mmCIF file of C-alpha atoms and ligand atoms in Angstrom:
data_model
loop_
_atom_site.group_PDB
_atom_site.id
_atom_site.type_symbol
_atom_site.label_atom_id
_atom_site.label_comp_id
_atom_site.label_asym_id
_atom_site.label_seq_id
_atom_site.Cartn_x
_atom_site.Cartn_y
_atom_site.Cartn_z
ATOM 1 C CA MET Y 111 -50.297 -87.054 0.614
ATOM 2 C CA ASN Y 112 -47.518 -85.530 2.145
ATOM 3 C CA ALA Y 113 -44.369 -86.663 1.487
ATOM 4 C CA PRO Y 114 -42.517 -84.220 0.417
ATOM 5 C CA HIS Y 115 -38.836 -86.025 -1.832
ATOM 6 C CA PRO Y 116 -41.341 -87.616 -5.313
ATOM 7 C CA THR Y 117 -43.749 -84.483 -4.471
ATOM 8 C CA ALA Y 118 -41.758 -81.635 -4.494
ATOM 9 C CA PRO Y 119 -39.634 -82.225 -8.149
ATOM 10 C CA LEU Y 120 -43.161 -83.624 -9.687
ATOM 11 C CA ARG Y 121 -43.562 -80.280 -8.811
ATOM 12 C CA GLU Y 122 -40.920 -78.352 -10.310
ATOM 13 C CA GLN Y 123 -41.099 -81.050 -13.556
ATOM 14 C CA LEU Y 124 -44.908 -79.045 -13.745
ATOM 15 C CA TYR Y 125 -44.419 -76.285 -14.024
ATOM 16 C CA ARG Y 126 -41.470 -75.937 -15.166
ATOM 17 C CA ASP Y 127 -43.258 -78.430 -18.440
ATOM 18 C CA MET Y 128 -46.403 -75.753 -18.366
ATOM 19 C CA ASP Y 129 -44.699 -72.370 -18.493
ATOM 20 C CA PRO Y 130 -44.369 -72.391 -22.161
ATOM 21 C CA LEU Y 131 -47.867 -72.635 -22.751
ATOM 22 C CA ASN Y 132 -48.807 -69.008 -20.499
ATOM 23 C CA LEU Y 133 -49.695 -71.946 -17.350
ATOM 24 C CA THR Y 134 -49.107 -71.201 -13.425
ATOM 25 C CA PRO Y 135 -50.175 -72.770 -10.798
ATOM 26 C CA LEU Y 136 -52.948 -71.415 -8.613
ATOM 27 C CA TRP Y 137 -51.928 -72.819 -5.602
ATOM 28 C CA GLU Y 138 -47.839 -70.396 -5.756
ATOM 29 C CA VAL Y 139 -49.485 -67.441 -5.322
ATOM 30 C CA LEU Y 140 -53.061 -67.395 -4.143
ATOM 31 C CA HIS Y 141 -52.237 -65.656 -0.228
ATOM 32 C CA ALA Y 142 -51.370 -63.066 -2.229
ATOM 33 C CA LEU Y 143 -53.868 -62.792 -4.369
ATOM 34 C CA VAL Y 144 -56.176 -62.517 -1.113
ATOM 35 C CA PRO Y 145 -54.298 -60.919 1.385
ATOM 36 C CA PRO Y 146 -56.334 -60.875 4.864
ATOM 37 C CA GLN Y 147 -56.291 -57.378 5.009
ATOM 38 C CA PRO Y 148 -55.014 -54.163 2.166
ATOM 39 C CA ALA Y 149 -51.026 -55.201 1.657
ATOM 40 C CA SER Y 150 -50.288 -51.989 -0.345
ATOM 41 C CA PRO Y 151 -46.612 -51.376 -2.373
ATOM 42 C CA CYS Y 152 -46.258 -48.318 -1.610
ATOM 43 C CA VAL Y 153 -43.895 -46.918 1.208
ATOM 44 C CA PRO Y 154 -45.555 -43.569 2.838
ATOM 45 C CA ALA Y 155 -43.412 -40.151 1.571
ATOM 46 C CA LEU Y 156 -43.008 -36.671 2.369
ATOM 47 C CA TRP Y 157 -41.643 -34.402 0.081
ATOM 48 C CA LYS Y 158 -40.641 -30.653 1.807
ATOM 49 C CA TYR Y 159 -41.173 -27.793 -0.023
ATOM 50 C CA GLU Y 160 -38.081 -26.047 0.545
ATOM 51 C CA GLU Y 161 -35.719 -29.197 -1.022
ATOM 52 C CA VAL Y 162 -38.445 -28.928 -4.083
ATOM 53 C CA ARG Y 163 -38.643 -25.846 -4.894
ATOM 54 C CA PRO Y 164 -35.409 -25.331 -6.079
ATOM 55 C CA PHE Y 165 -35.562 -28.024 -8.458
ATOM 56 C CA LEU Y 166 -39.080 -26.785 -10.472
ATOM 57 C CA MET Y 167 -37.544 -24.072 -10.436
ATOM 58 C CA ARG Y 168 -34.438 -25.382 -12.582
ATOM 59 C CA ALA Y 169 -37.070 -27.053 -14.634
ATOM 60 C CA GLY Y 170 -38.709 -23.998 -15.436
ATOM 61 C CA GLU Y 171 -34.578 -22.992 -16.883
ATOM 62 C CA ALA Y 172 -34.322 -26.028 -18.301
ATOM 63 C CA ILE Y 173 -37.729 -26.421 -20.426
ATOM 64 C CA THR Y 174 -40.434 -23.740 -21.562
ATOM 65 C CA ALA Y 175 -44.115 -24.342 -20.433
ATOM 66 C CA GLU Y 176 -45.186 -24.664 -24.273
ATOM 67 C CA GLU Y 177 -42.009 -27.145 -24.772
ATOM 68 C CA ALA Y 178 -42.367 -29.384 -22.401
ATOM 69 C CA VAL Y 179 -46.464 -29.355 -23.360
ATOM 70 C CA ARG Y 180 -46.093 -29.666 -19.529
ATOM 71 C CA ARG Y 181 -43.581 -28.471 -16.874
ATOM 72 C CA VAL Y 182 -44.662 -30.899 -13.958
ATOM 73 C CA LEU Y 183 -42.224 -33.134 -11.662
ATOM 74 C CA ILE Y 184 -43.931 -36.064 -10.579
ATOM 75 C CA LEU Y 185 -43.950 -37.241 -6.845
ATOM 76 C CA GLU Y 186 -43.342 -41.106 -7.269
ATOM 77 C CA ASN Y 187 -43.931 -43.365 -4.176
ATOM 78 C CA PRO Y 188 -40.041 -43.992 -3.676
ATOM 79 C CA ALA Y 189 -41.797 -47.862 -3.920
ATOM 80 C CA LEU Y 190 -43.334 -47.245 -7.036
ATOM 81 C CA ARG Y 191 -40.712 -45.748 -8.998
ATOM 82 C CA GLY Y 192 -40.642 -45.173 -12.973
ATOM 83 C CA GLN Y 193 -44.435 -45.526 -12.112
ATOM 84 C CA SER Y 194 -45.517 -42.177 -12.740
ATOM 85 C CA ALA Y 195 -47.845 -43.117 -9.402
ATOM 86 C CA ILE Y 196 -48.176 -41.774 -6.009
ATOM 87 C CA THR Y 197 -50.359 -44.424 -5.163
ATOM 88 C CA GLN Y 198 -51.490 -47.674 -6.912
ATOM 89 C CA SER Y 199 -54.423 -45.816 -8.509
ATOM 90 C CA LEU Y 200 -52.805 -42.441 -8.573
ATOM 91 C CA TYR Y 201 -50.591 -40.080 -10.073
ATOM 92 C CA ALA Y 202 -49.609 -36.246 -8.825
ATOM 93 C CA GLY Y 203 -47.358 -33.771 -9.129
ATOM 94 C CA LEU Y 204 -45.481 -30.003 -9.009
ATOM 95 C CA GLN Y 205 -46.648 -27.545 -11.873
ATOM 96 C CA LEU Y 206 -44.466 -24.523 -12.468
ATOM 97 C CA ILE Y 207 -45.285 -21.381 -14.964
ATOM 98 C CA LEU Y 208 -44.181 -18.554 -15.225
ATOM 99 C CA PRO Y 209 -45.361 -15.037 -16.046
ATOM 100 C CA GLY Y 210 -45.732 -15.394 -20.171
ATOM 101 C CA GLU Y 211 -45.712 -18.927 -20.856
ATOM 102 C CA VAL Y 212 -48.941 -21.506 -22.072
ATOM 103 C CA ALA Y 213 -49.195 -24.673 -21.801
ATOM 104 C CA PRO Y 214 -50.542 -25.323 -24.766
ATOM 105 C CA SER Y 215 -54.851 -27.148 -25.750
ATOM 106 C CA HIS Y 216 -55.313 -30.428 -24.772
ATOM 107 C CA ARG Y 217 -57.692 -33.038 -22.939
ATOM 108 C CA HIS Y 218 -57.590 -36.174 -22.238
ATOM 109 C CA THR Y 219 -59.602 -39.149 -20.559
ATOM 110 C CA GLN Y 220 -57.854 -38.785 -17.041
ATOM 111 C CA SER Y 221 -59.846 -36.024 -15.078
ATOM 112 C CA ALA Y 222 -57.122 -34.024 -13.004
ATOM 113 C CA LEU Y 223 -57.840 -31.521 -10.004
ATOM 114 C CA ARG Y 224 -55.008 -28.696 -9.993
ATOM 115 C CA PHE Y 225 -54.580 -27.373 -5.285
ATOM 116 C CA ILE Y 226 -52.749 -23.901 -6.164
ATOM 117 C CA VAL Y 227 -49.803 -23.676 -4.158
ATOM 118 C CA GLU Y 228 -47.838 -20.471 -4.693
ATOM 119 C CA GLY Y 229 -48.260 -18.035 -6.464
ATOM 120 C CA SER Y 230 -51.243 -16.383 -7.975
ATOM 121 C CA GLY Y 231 -52.396 -14.450 -11.325
ATOM 122 C CA ALA Y 232 -51.726 -17.652 -13.829
ATOM 123 C CA TYR Y 233 -55.021 -18.381 -15.489
ATOM 124 C CA THR Y 234 -56.653 -22.555 -16.006
ATOM 125 C CA ALA Y 235 -59.573 -22.630 -19.440
ATOM 126 C CA VAL Y 236 -61.960 -25.260 -18.767
ATOM 127 C CA ASP Y 237 -63.972 -25.546 -21.760
ATOM 128 C CA GLY Y 238 -63.816 -22.000 -23.172
ATOM 129 C CA GLU Y 239 -63.505 -20.888 -19.487
ATOM 130 C CA ARG Y 240 -61.462 -18.853 -17.434
ATOM 131 C CA THR Y 241 -60.777 -19.887 -13.475
ATOM 132 C CA THR Y 242 -57.428 -17.197 -11.828
ATOM 133 C CA MET Y 243 -55.621 -19.394 -9.895
ATOM 134 C CA ARG Y 244 -55.038 -18.152 -6.459
ATOM 135 C CA PRO Y 245 -52.936 -19.382 -3.411
ATOM 136 C CA GLY Y 246 -55.611 -22.611 -2.650
ATOM 137 C CA ASP Y 247 -58.221 -22.924 -4.645
ATOM 138 C CA PHE Y 248 -59.795 -26.178 -5.573
ATOM 139 C CA ILE Y 249 -60.016 -26.805 -10.150
ATOM 140 C CA ILE Y 250 -61.052 -29.414 -11.654
ATOM 141 C CA THR Y 251 -60.422 -30.522 -15.310
ATOM 142 C CA PRO Y 252 -63.364 -32.860 -15.572
ATOM 143 C CA SER Y 253 -62.703 -35.519 -17.461
ATOM 144 C CA TRP Y 254 -62.266 -34.726 -21.731
ATOM 145 C CA THR Y 255 -62.396 -31.647 -21.868
ATOM 146 C CA TRP Y 256 -60.074 -29.330 -23.309
ATOM 147 C CA HIS Y 257 -57.444 -28.005 -21.642
ATOM 148 C CA ASP Y 258 -55.027 -25.724 -21.537
ATOM 149 C CA HIS Y 259 -53.119 -23.177 -18.780
ATOM 150 C CA GLY Y 260 -50.906 -19.770 -18.753
ATOM 151 C CA HIS Y 261 -50.125 -16.628 -16.948
ATOM 152 C CA ASP Y 262 -50.173 -13.107 -17.598
ATOM 153 C CA GLU Y 263 -49.172 -11.650 -14.708
ATOM 154 C CA THR Y 264 -46.012 -11.539 -11.942
ATOM 155 C CA GLY Y 265 -43.294 -14.438 -10.344
ATOM 156 C CA PRO Y 266 -43.868 -18.291 -10.995
ATOM 157 C CA VAL Y 267 -47.635 -19.681 -10.171
ATOM 158 C CA VAL Y 268 -46.688 -23.770 -8.195
ATOM 159 C CA TRP Y 269 -49.939 -25.901 -8.408
ATOM 160 C CA LEU Y 270 -50.285 -30.001 -6.668
ATOM 161 C CA ASP Y 271 -51.625 -31.749 -9.750
ATOM 162 C CA GLY Y 272 -53.672 -34.881 -9.554
ATOM 163 C CA LEU Y 273 -54.767 -37.250 -11.344
ATOM 164 C CA ASP Y 274 -56.607 -40.296 -11.344
ATOM 165 C CA ILE Y 275 -53.349 -41.735 -14.050
ATOM 166 C CA PRO Y 276 -52.988 -44.819 -12.885
ATOM 167 C CA MET Y 277 -56.680 -45.915 -12.538
ATOM 168 C CA ILE Y 278 -57.293 -45.201 -16.605
ATOM 169 C CA ARG Y 279 -54.117 -47.770 -17.280
ATOM 170 C CA PHE Y 280 -55.139 -50.158 -15.693
ATOM 171 C CA PHE Y 281 -58.470 -50.119 -17.250
ATOM 172 C CA ASP Y 282 -57.300 -49.615 -20.863
ATOM 173 C CA ALA Y 283 -59.026 -46.225 -20.812
ATOM 174 C CA GLY Y 284 -57.131 -43.265 -22.208
ATOM 175 C CA PHE Y 285 -57.937 -41.718 -25.256
ATOM 176 C CA ALA Y 286 -55.748 -37.682 -25.882
ATOM 177 C CA GLU Y 287 -56.094 -35.396 -27.883
ATOM 178 C CA SER Y 288 -54.248 -32.322 -28.599
ATOM 179 C CA ALA Y 289 -55.947 -28.876 -29.635
ATOM 180 C CA SER Y 290 -55.235 -27.826 -33.762
ATOM 181 C CA SER Y 291 -54.631 -23.659 -31.136
ATOM 182 C CA LYS Y 292 -51.857 -24.063 -28.175
ATOM 183 C CA SER Y 293 -54.703 -21.273 -26.300
ATOM 184 C CA GLN Y 294 -58.644 -21.957 -26.160
ATOM 185 C CA ALA Y 295 -60.945 -18.696 -27.251
ATOM 186 C CA VAL Y 296 -62.605 -17.451 -24.342
ATOM 187 C CA ALA Y 297 -65.968 -18.465 -24.714
ATOM 188 C CA ARG Y 298 -68.019 -17.359 -21.134
ATOM 189 C CA ALA Y 299 -66.966 -14.757 -18.752
ATOM 190 C CA GLU Y 300 -64.760 -16.019 -16.018
ATOM 191 C CA GLY Y 301 -67.333 -16.834 -12.967
ATOM 192 C CA SER Y 302 -70.332 -17.896 -14.498
ATOM 193 C CA SER Y 303 -70.059 -21.552 -14.115
ATOM 194 C CA PHE Y 304 -69.572 -19.757 -10.753
ATOM 195 C CA ALA Y 305 -72.641 -18.073 -10.882
ATOM 196 C CA ARG Y 306 -74.859 -20.554 -12.485
ATOM 197 C CA TYR Y 307 -73.774 -23.743 -9.603
ATOM 198 C CA GLY Y 308 -72.116 -22.728 -6.754
ATOM 199 C CA HIS Y 309 -74.902 -20.869 -5.103
ATOM 200 C CA ASN Y 310 -76.147 -22.964 -3.616
ATOM 201 C CA MET Y 311 -78.437 -23.226 -6.844
ATOM 202 C CA ALA Y 312 -79.056 -24.123 -10.203
ATOM 203 C CA PRO Y 313 -79.584 -22.785 -13.694
ATOM 204 C CA VAL Y 314 -83.848 -23.775 -13.566
ATOM 205 C CA ARG Y 315 -83.847 -25.703 -17.253
ATOM 206 C CA HIS Y 316 -79.897 -27.318 -16.552
ATOM 207 C CA ASP Y 317 -78.186 -29.979 -17.685
ATOM 208 C CA ALA Y 318 -74.686 -31.193 -15.974
ATOM 209 C CA PRO Y 319 -72.967 -29.497 -19.232
ATOM 210 C CA PHE Y 320 -69.364 -32.415 -17.476
ATOM 211 C CA GLY Y 321 -71.660 -35.341 -17.080
ATOM 212 C CA LEU Y 322 -70.458 -37.607 -13.683
ATOM 213 C CA ALA Y 323 -68.272 -34.009 -13.003
ATOM 214 C CA SER Y 324 -69.389 -31.069 -11.224
ATOM 215 C CA PRO Y 325 -69.535 -27.576 -13.038
ATOM 216 C CA ILE Y 326 -67.310 -26.066 -11.194
ATOM 217 C CA PHE Y 327 -64.317 -25.618 -12.402
ATOM 218 C CA SER Y 328 -62.806 -22.934 -9.157
ATOM 219 C CA TYR Y 329 -63.572 -23.691 -5.594
ATOM 220 C CA PRO Y 330 -62.148 -20.804 -3.826
ATOM 221 C CA TYR Y 331 -59.851 -20.619 -0.667
ATOM 222 C CA GLU Y 332 -61.677 -17.847 0.931
ATOM 223 C CA ARG Y 333 -64.304 -19.875 0.937
ATOM 224 C CA SER Y 334 -63.883 -22.811 2.629
ATOM 225 C CA ARG Y 335 -61.898 -21.518 4.943
ATOM 226 C CA GLU Y 336 -64.438 -20.095 5.825
ATOM 227 C CA ALA Y 337 -66.400 -23.187 6.373
ATOM 228 C CA LEU Y 338 -63.662 -24.854 8.248
ATOM 229 C CA ASP Y 339 -62.941 -21.519 10.398
ATOM 230 C CA ARG Y 340 -66.604 -21.491 11.317
ATOM 231 C CA LEU Y 341 -66.826 -25.272 12.462
ATOM 232 C CA GLU Y 342 -63.817 -24.802 14.758
ATOM 233 C CA ARG Y 343 -64.796 -22.099 16.130
ATOM 234 C CA ASP Y 344 -68.958 -23.708 16.495
ATOM 235 C CA ALA Y 345 -69.355 -27.209 16.694
ATOM 236 C CA PRO Y 346 -67.731 -30.375 18.448
ATOM 237 C CA VAL Y 347 -63.997 -31.049 16.846
ATOM 238 C CA ASP Y 348 -63.777 -34.160 15.841
ATOM 239 C CA ALA Y 349 -61.057 -36.613 17.083
ATOM 240 C CA TRP Y 350 -59.634 -38.105 14.557
ATOM 241 C CA ASP Y 351 -60.051 -34.982 11.805
ATOM 242 C CA GLY Y 352 -60.386 -32.400 13.880
ATOM 243 C CA VAL Y 353 -62.841 -30.148 10.682
ATOM 244 C CA LYS Y 354 -62.517 -31.968 8.212
ATOM 245 C CA LEU Y 355 -65.188 -31.320 5.033
ATOM 246 C CA ARG Y 356 -65.306 -32.814 1.723
ATOM 247 C CA TYR Y 357 -65.669 -30.412 -1.966
ATOM 248 C CA ILE Y 358 -68.954 -31.935 -3.264
ATOM 249 C CA ASN Y 359 -70.626 -32.024 -7.325
ATOM 250 C CA PRO Y 360 -72.944 -29.556 -6.096
ATOM 251 C CA LEU Y 361 -75.596 -30.866 -8.666
ATOM 252 C CA THR Y 362 -75.646 -34.681 -6.785
ATOM 253 C CA GLY Y 363 -73.922 -34.028 -3.415
ATOM 254 C CA GLY Y 364 -71.261 -36.587 -4.779
ATOM 255 C CA SER Y 365 -67.963 -36.359 -5.421
ATOM 256 C CA PRO Y 366 -66.830 -33.296 -7.863
ATOM 257 C CA MET Y 367 -64.982 -35.536 -10.240
ATOM 258 C CA PRO Y 368 -66.685 -39.601 -10.239
ATOM 259 C CA THR Y 369 -62.559 -40.722 -9.233
ATOM 260 C CA MET Y 370 -60.795 -38.319 -6.703
ATOM 261 C CA ALA Y 371 -62.759 -37.122 -3.855
ATOM 262 C CA THR Y 372 -60.902 -34.363 -2.442
ATOM 263 C CA PHE Y 373 -60.964 -32.819 0.901
ATOM 264 C CA MET Y 374 -59.871 -29.714 3.689
ATOM 265 C CA GLN Y 375 -59.599 -29.838 7.101
ATOM 266 C CA LYS Y 376 -58.715 -27.707 9.985
ATOM 267 C CA LEU Y 377 -56.558 -29.197 12.881
ATOM 268 C CA PRO Y 378 -57.414 -27.045 15.509
ATOM 269 C CA ALA Y 379 -54.206 -24.980 17.954
ATOM 270 C CA GLY Y 380 -53.471 -28.012 20.604
ATOM 271 C CA PHE Y 381 -54.311 -30.616 18.354
ATOM 272 C CA SER Y 382 -54.066 -34.519 19.424
ATOM 273 C CA GLY Y 383 -55.334 -36.504 16.972
ATOM 274 C CA LYS Y 384 -57.046 -40.447 17.055
ATOM 275 C CA PRO Y 385 -55.528 -42.619 15.093
ATOM 276 C CA TRP Y 386 -57.111 -44.594 11.831
ATOM 277 C CA ARG Y 387 -57.026 -46.183 8.945
ATOM 278 C CA GLN Y 388 -58.753 -46.549 4.976
ATOM 279 C CA THR Y 389 -58.425 -48.857 2.100
ATOM 280 C CA ASP Y 390 -58.550 -45.696 -0.079
ATOM 281 C CA GLY Y 391 -54.938 -44.064 0.171
ATOM 282 C CA ALA Y 392 -54.547 -39.987 0.497
ATOM 283 C CA VAL Y 393 -52.094 -37.711 -0.720
ATOM 284 C CA TYR Y 394 -51.482 -34.463 1.363
ATOM 285 C CA SER Y 395 -51.164 -30.669 0.193
ATOM 286 C CA VAL Y 396 -50.504 -28.153 3.276
ATOM 287 C CA VAL Y 397 -51.743 -25.596 3.402
ATOM 288 C CA GLU Y 398 -51.466 -23.133 6.518
ATOM 289 C CA GLY Y 399 -49.380 -24.003 9.933
ATOM 290 C CA ASN Y 400 -46.872 -26.866 10.632
ATOM 291 C CA GLY Y 401 -47.649 -30.482 12.033
ATOM 292 C CA GLU Y 402 -46.787 -33.794 12.218
ATOM 293 C CA ALA Y 403 -48.153 -37.638 10.562
ATOM 294 C CA VAL Y 404 -47.170 -40.223 11.713
ATOM 295 C CA ILE Y 405 -48.332 -43.263 10.582
ATOM 296 C CA GLU Y 406 -47.125 -46.633 10.507
ATOM 297 C CA SER Y 407 -47.657 -50.604 9.272
ATOM 298 C CA GLY Y 408 -46.750 -53.740 9.823
ATOM 299 C CA GLY Y 409 -44.888 -52.450 13.107
ATOM 300 C CA GLN Y 410 -43.081 -49.925 10.595
ATOM 301 C CA SER Y 411 -43.108 -46.645 12.044
ATOM 302 C CA TRP Y 412 -43.102 -43.015 10.035
ATOM 303 C CA ARG Y 413 -42.808 -39.154 11.261
ATOM 304 C CA PHE Y 414 -43.195 -36.981 9.301
ATOM 305 C CA ALA Y 415 -43.306 -32.560 10.668
ATOM 306 C CA PHE Y 416 -45.237 -31.058 7.667
ATOM 307 C CA SER Y 417 -44.905 -27.055 6.991
ATOM 308 C CA PRO Y 418 -46.464 -25.260 4.629
ATOM 309 C CA ARG Y 419 -46.501 -26.548 0.981
ATOM 310 C CA ASP Y 420 -45.498 -30.008 2.123
ATOM 311 C CA HIS Y 421 -46.539 -33.212 0.159
ATOM 312 C CA PHE Y 422 -47.965 -36.422 2.191
ATOM 313 C CA VAL Y 423 -48.581 -39.614 1.538
ATOM 314 C CA VAL Y 424 -50.970 -42.119 3.445
ATOM 315 C CA PRO Y 425 -51.229 -45.523 1.642
ATOM 316 C CA SER Y 426 -53.491 -47.416 2.492
ATOM 317 C CA TRP Y 427 -54.175 -49.349 5.379
ATOM 318 C CA HIS Y 428 -51.756 -47.885 7.190
ATOM 319 C CA THR Y 429 -52.507 -45.853 10.000
ATOM 320 C CA ALA Y 430 -52.560 -42.847 10.430
ATOM 321 C CA ARG Y 431 -53.057 -39.834 13.038
ATOM 322 C CA PHE Y 432 -52.533 -36.259 12.721
ATOM 323 C CA SER Y 433 -51.302 -33.640 15.587
ATOM 324 C CA SER Y 434 -50.699 -30.010 15.135
ATOM 325 C CA GLU Y 435 -49.352 -27.303 18.119
ATOM 326 C CA ARG Y 436 -50.415 -24.358 16.834
ATOM 327 C CA GLY Y 437 -53.409 -25.397 14.139
ATOM 328 C CA CYS Y 438 -52.985 -26.309 10.746
ATOM 329 C CA VAL Y 439 -54.543 -26.807 7.534
ATOM 330 C CA LEU Y 440 -54.398 -29.961 5.061
ATOM 331 C CA PHE Y 441 -56.384 -30.473 1.804
ATOM 332 C CA SER Y 442 -55.891 -34.045 0.482
ATOM 333 C CA TYR Y 443 -57.433 -36.511 -2.114
ATOM 334 C CA SER Y 444 -58.219 -39.152 -2.720
ATOM 335 C CA ASP Y 445 -59.957 -42.345 -4.586
ATOM 336 C CA ARG Y 446 -62.994 -43.243 -2.242
ATOM 337 C CA PRO Y 447 -65.143 -42.729 -5.117
ATOM 338 C CA VAL Y 448 -64.186 -45.130 -6.389
ATOM 339 C CA HIS Y 449 -64.144 -47.419 -3.669
ATOM 340 C CA GLN Y 450 -67.792 -46.577 -2.742
ATOM 341 C CA ALA Y 451 -68.822 -47.806 -5.889
ATOM 342 C CA LEU Y 452 -66.949 -50.480 -6.056
ATOM 343 C CA GLY Y 453 -68.983 -50.722 -3.146
ATOM 344 C CA ILE Y 454 -65.370 -52.177 -1.186
ATOM 345 C CA HIS Y 455 -64.223 -48.817 1.180
ATOM 346 C CA GLN Y 456 -63.415 -49.654 4.806
ATOM 347 C CA GLU Y 457 -62.276 -47.504 7.025
ATOM 348 C CA GLU Y 458 -61.496 -47.163 10.792
ATOM 349 C CA ARG Y 459 -61.714 -45.298 13.618
ATOM 350 C CA LEU Y 460 -58.589 -46.678 16.487
ATOM 351 C CA SER Y 461 -58.843 -45.334 19.893
HETATM 352 C C1 LIG C 37 -51.986 -32.940 -17.342
HETATM 353 O O1 LIG C 37 -52.965 -32.769 -18.634
HETATM 354 C C2 LIG C 37 -51.993 -31.346 -16.356
HETATM 355 O O2 LIG C 37 -53.502 -30.043 -18.046
HETATM 356 C C3 LIG C 37 -50.765 -31.981 -15.653
HETATM 357 O O3 LIG C 37 -52.206 -29.154 -16.634
HETATM 358 C C4 LIG C 37 -50.482 -33.593 -15.358
HETATM 359 C C5 LIG C 37 -49.706 -35.980 -16.900
HETATM 360 C C6 LIG C 37 -49.982 -35.888 -16.962
HETATM 361 C C7 LIG C 37 -50.912 -36.851 -18.760
HETATM 362 C C8 LIG C 37 -51.792 -35.255 -19.082
HETATM 363 C C9 LIG C 37 -53.157 -30.745 -17.162
HETATM 364 C C10 LIG C 37 -50.201 -34.923 -15.799
HETATM 365 C C11 LIG C 37 -51.486 -33.377 -17.526
#
């Protein structure tokens, strides 16, 4: 039956009449619900550090770390303003701590990663063990571990926080608790987790002290950088990724935390990468060097010239390619382990 005149009012009346019962017709939304390919509402975005930093420093004058609990400027996807989200599943923010400050101890079911962007000598304490922060270090705070941050040295310290906040919110599975004391008592010497688990060895009678998460809190930049340098020299360079490694939980070979994968890659000088797309939207922190990201989706195109400490996001199923005239190093994270656990991860390498 395709007589438009009698059916249209019939349908409109049906929709109006059943609306009070919270009933809605699937056929009006079916195509949007089950799109032929991912149609992320997120847009690509770039935050230049030189533009963001003055606001971070002003935040340092406007509020203390203790009063703020966490003094962070959230990197919000321009298409998701007000949602504290950089992609549909991930949160990103830049956190500032100043000498003498403490960000008080708490724990929550959301997992967090830190990637150190500027300054040295602040520490984060995770379940009784402190880790000193240095630029390029990747540090984890597994779900439900006590954590606080402090800074006993000099100069501002800024890091990227990556959390699975929107994902945990989606599942309505968030719990949080504040500690009774501001800073945790130190229970183990700095570096003991790394000594136990960070050298391709593990204690003979170990259990996984943090369940699904890595027993290593800190993945120092020095070591990641050395691996990339050596591979750039001695191994074939991937035409899409340059030289790219993923961080692992040494006990499982999987991602350091169950909800977020993390990566470090080096684009050699003169690199002009082929385009790719993947279902996991990814957040990038530029560590060293300069380069360009070209991102395309649905006939739109974005061109980001990036420099050290800049941040950018490549949303799900957007086509991206990277290039660098003089070489650069990029850190990134995404929700890939969740896609993989659900069997829905897709990646395309285009030519
Ligand atoms: C949090 O605990 C930290 O521990 C940073 O540094 C950002 C954003 C939302 C909720 C908890 C931190 C956060 C956060």
